mmCIF file of C-alpha atoms in Angstrom:
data_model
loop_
_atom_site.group_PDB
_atom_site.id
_atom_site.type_symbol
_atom_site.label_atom_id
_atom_site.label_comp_id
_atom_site.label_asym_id
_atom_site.label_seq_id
_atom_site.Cartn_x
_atom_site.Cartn_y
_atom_site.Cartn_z
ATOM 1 C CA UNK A 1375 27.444 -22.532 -85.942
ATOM 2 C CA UNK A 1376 24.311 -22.638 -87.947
ATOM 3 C CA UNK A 1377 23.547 -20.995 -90.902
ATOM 4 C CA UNK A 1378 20.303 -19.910 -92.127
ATOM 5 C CA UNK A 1379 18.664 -18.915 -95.184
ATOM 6 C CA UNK A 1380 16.578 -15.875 -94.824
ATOM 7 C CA UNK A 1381 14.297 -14.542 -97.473
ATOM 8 C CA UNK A 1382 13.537 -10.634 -97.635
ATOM 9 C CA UNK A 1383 16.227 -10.673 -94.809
ATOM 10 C CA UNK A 1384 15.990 -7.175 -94.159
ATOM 11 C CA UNK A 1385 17.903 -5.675 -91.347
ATOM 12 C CA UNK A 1386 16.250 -6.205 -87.975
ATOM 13 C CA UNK A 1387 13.454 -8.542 -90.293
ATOM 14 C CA UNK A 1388 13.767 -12.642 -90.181
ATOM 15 C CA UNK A 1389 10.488 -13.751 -92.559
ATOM 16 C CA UNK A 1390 11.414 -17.182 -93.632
ATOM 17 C CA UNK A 1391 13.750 -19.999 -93.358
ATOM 18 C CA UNK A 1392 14.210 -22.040 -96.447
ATOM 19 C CA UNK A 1393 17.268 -24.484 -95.402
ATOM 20 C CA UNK A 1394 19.142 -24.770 -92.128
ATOM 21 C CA UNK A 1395 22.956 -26.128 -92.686
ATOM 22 C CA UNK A 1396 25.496 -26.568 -90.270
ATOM 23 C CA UNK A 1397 28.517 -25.033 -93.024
ATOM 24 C CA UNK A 1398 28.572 -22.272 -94.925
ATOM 25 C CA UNK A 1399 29.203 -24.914 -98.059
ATOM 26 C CA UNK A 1400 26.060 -26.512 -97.600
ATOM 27 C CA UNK A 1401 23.687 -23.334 -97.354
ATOM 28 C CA UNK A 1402 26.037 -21.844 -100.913
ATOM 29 C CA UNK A 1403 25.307 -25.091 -102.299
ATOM 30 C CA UNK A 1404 22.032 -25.171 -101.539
ATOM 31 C CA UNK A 1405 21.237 -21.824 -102.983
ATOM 32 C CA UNK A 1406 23.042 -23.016 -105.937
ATOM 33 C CA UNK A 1407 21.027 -26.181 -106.428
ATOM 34 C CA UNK A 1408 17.861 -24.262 -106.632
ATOM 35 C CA UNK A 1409 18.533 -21.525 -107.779
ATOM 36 C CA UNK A 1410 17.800 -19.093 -105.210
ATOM 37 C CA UNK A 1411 18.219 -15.042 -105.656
ATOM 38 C CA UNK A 1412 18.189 -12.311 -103.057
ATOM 39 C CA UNK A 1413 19.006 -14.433 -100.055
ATOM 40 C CA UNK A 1414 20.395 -13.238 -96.918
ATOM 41 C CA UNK A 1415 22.863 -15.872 -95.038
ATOM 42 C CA UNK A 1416 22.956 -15.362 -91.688
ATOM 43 C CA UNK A 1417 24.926 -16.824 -88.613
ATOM 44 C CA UNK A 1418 23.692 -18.144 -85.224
ATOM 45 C CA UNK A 1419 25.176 -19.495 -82.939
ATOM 46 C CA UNK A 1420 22.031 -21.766 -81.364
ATOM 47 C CA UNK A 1421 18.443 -22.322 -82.981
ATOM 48 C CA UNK A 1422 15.668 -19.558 -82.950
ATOM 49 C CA UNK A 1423 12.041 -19.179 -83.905
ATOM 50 C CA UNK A 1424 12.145 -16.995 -86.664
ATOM 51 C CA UNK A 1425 9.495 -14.851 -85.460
ATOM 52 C CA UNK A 1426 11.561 -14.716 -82.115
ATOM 53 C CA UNK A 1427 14.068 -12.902 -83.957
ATOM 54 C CA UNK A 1428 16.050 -10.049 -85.605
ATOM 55 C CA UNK A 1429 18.897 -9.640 -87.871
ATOM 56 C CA UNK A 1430 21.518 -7.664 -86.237
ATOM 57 C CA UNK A 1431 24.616 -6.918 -88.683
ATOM 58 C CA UNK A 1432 23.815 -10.271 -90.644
ATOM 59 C CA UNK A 1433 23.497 -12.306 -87.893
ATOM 60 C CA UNK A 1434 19.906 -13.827 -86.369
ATOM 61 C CA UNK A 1435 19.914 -12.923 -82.960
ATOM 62 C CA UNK A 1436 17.289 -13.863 -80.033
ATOM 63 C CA UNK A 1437 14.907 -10.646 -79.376
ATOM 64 C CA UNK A 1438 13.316 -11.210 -76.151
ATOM 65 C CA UNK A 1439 10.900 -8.991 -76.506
ATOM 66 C CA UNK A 1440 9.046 -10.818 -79.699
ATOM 67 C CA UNK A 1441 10.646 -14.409 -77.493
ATOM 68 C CA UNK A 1442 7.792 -13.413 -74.916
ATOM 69 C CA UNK A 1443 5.118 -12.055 -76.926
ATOM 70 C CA UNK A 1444 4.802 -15.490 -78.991
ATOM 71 C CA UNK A 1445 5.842 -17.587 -75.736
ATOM 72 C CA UNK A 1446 2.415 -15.950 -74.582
ATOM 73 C CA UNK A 1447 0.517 -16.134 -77.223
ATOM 74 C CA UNK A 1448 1.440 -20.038 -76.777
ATOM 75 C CA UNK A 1449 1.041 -20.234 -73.431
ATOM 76 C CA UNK A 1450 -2.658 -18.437 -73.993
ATOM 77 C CA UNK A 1451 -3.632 -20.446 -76.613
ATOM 78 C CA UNK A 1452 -3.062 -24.150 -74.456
ATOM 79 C CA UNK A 1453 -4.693 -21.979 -71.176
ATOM 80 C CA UNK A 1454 -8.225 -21.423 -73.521
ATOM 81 C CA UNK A 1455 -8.004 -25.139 -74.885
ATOM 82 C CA UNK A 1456 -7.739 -26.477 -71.252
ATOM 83 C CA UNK A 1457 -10.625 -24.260 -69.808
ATOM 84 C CA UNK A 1458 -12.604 -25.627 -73.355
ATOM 85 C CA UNK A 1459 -12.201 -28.743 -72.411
ATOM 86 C CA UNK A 1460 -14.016 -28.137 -68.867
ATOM 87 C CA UNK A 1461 -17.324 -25.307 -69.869
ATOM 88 C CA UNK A 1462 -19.000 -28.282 -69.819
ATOM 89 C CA UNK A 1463 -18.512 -28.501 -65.932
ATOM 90 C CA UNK A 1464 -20.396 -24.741 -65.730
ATOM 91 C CA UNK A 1465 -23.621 -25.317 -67.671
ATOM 92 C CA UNK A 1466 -26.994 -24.778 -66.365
ATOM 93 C CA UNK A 1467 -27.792 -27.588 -64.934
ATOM 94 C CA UNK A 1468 -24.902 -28.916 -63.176
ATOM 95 C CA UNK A 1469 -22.864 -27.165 -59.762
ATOM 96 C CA UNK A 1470 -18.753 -27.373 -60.010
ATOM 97 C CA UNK A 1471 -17.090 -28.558 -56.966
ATOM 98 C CA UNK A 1472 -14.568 -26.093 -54.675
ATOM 99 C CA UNK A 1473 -11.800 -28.010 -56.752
ATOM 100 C CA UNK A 1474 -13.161 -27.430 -60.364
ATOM 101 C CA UNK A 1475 -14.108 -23.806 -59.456
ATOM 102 C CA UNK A 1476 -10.529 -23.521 -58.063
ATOM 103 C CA UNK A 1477 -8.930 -24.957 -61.415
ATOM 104 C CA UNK A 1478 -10.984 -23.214 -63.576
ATOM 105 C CA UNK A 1479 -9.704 -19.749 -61.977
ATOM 106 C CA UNK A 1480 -6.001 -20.947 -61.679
ATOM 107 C CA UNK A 1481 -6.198 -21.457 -64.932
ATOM 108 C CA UNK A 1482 -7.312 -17.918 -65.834
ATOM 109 C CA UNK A 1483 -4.790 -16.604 -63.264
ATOM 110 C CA UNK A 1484 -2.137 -18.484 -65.005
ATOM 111 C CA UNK A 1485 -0.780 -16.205 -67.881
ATOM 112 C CA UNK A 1486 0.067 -13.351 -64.308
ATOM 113 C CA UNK A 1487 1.859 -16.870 -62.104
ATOM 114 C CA UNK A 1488 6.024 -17.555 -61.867
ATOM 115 C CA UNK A 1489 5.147 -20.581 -63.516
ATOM 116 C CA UNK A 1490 4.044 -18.655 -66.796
ATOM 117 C CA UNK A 1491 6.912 -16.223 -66.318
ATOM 118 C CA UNK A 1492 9.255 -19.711 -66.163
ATOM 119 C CA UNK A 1493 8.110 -21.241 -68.665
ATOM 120 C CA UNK A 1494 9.750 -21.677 -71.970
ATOM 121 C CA UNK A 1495 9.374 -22.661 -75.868
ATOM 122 C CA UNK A 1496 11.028 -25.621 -77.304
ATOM 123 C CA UNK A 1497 12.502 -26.015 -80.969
ATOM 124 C CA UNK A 1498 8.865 -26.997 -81.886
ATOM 125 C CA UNK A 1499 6.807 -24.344 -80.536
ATOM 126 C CA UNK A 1500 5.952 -26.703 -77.408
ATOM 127 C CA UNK A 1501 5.356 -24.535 -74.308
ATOM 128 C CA UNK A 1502 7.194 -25.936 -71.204
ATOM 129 C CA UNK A 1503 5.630 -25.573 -68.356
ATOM 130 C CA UNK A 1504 3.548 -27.136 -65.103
ATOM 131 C CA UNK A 1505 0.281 -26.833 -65.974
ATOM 132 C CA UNK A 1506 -2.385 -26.187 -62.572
ATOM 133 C CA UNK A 1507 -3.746 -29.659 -61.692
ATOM 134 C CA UNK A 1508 -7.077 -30.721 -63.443
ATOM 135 C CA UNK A 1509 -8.912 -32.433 -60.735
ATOM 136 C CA UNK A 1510 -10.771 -36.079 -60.979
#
């Protein structure tokens, strides 16, 4: 079990973590060392992205719904760095192959594919996923 500390912890609001303990003595103690007022405790049973989640009856819970929003806001955010990385193919005075044309629009197609749809977010933030194939 891990416990968290949530500030302004709200129900059905996580804001922000300040310590992550795996006992109930450590996260008591830890408010105690510093001093801490108006914390919410809560229990889960696995790790979350804060902004992933709710508090449901003092407990952080996984809401899928915010899970996919920011899983997509990820996923967007690498999709517009890798298409960055290749406007230089598409300026005036140069053609793009079949196979950089064909990346280029798999890669705006990609936030619709399975693959997006499969693809998850690690403990980090990280998306997980098979990115389409940049050709040479």
């Amino acid at each position: 079990m891990n416990y968290l500390i949530i500030t302004d912890g709200e129900e059905g609001l996580v804001s922000t973590c300040i310590a992550n303990a795996t006992n109930q003595q450590a996260v008591s103690q830890y408010v105690t060392d510093n001093s801490i007022d108006g914390v919410v405790v809560a229990e889960s049973d696995t790790p979350h992205h804060l902004d992933c989640c709710s508090i449901v009856d003092g407990a952080v819970v996984k809401d899928d719904t915010k899970y996919d929003t920011v899983k997509m806001t990820v996923l967007r955010k690498e999709r517009d760095a890798l298409l960055t990385a290749t406007d230089w193919w598409a300026t005036g005075d140069r053609t793009m192959s079949a196979e950089q044309t064909a990346y280029r629009q798999a890669l705006r197609d990609f936030p619709d594919s399975q693959e997006a749809a499969d693809a998850t977010l690690d403990e980090f933030k990280r998306l997980t996923t098979i990115w389409p194939t940049k050709p040479e």
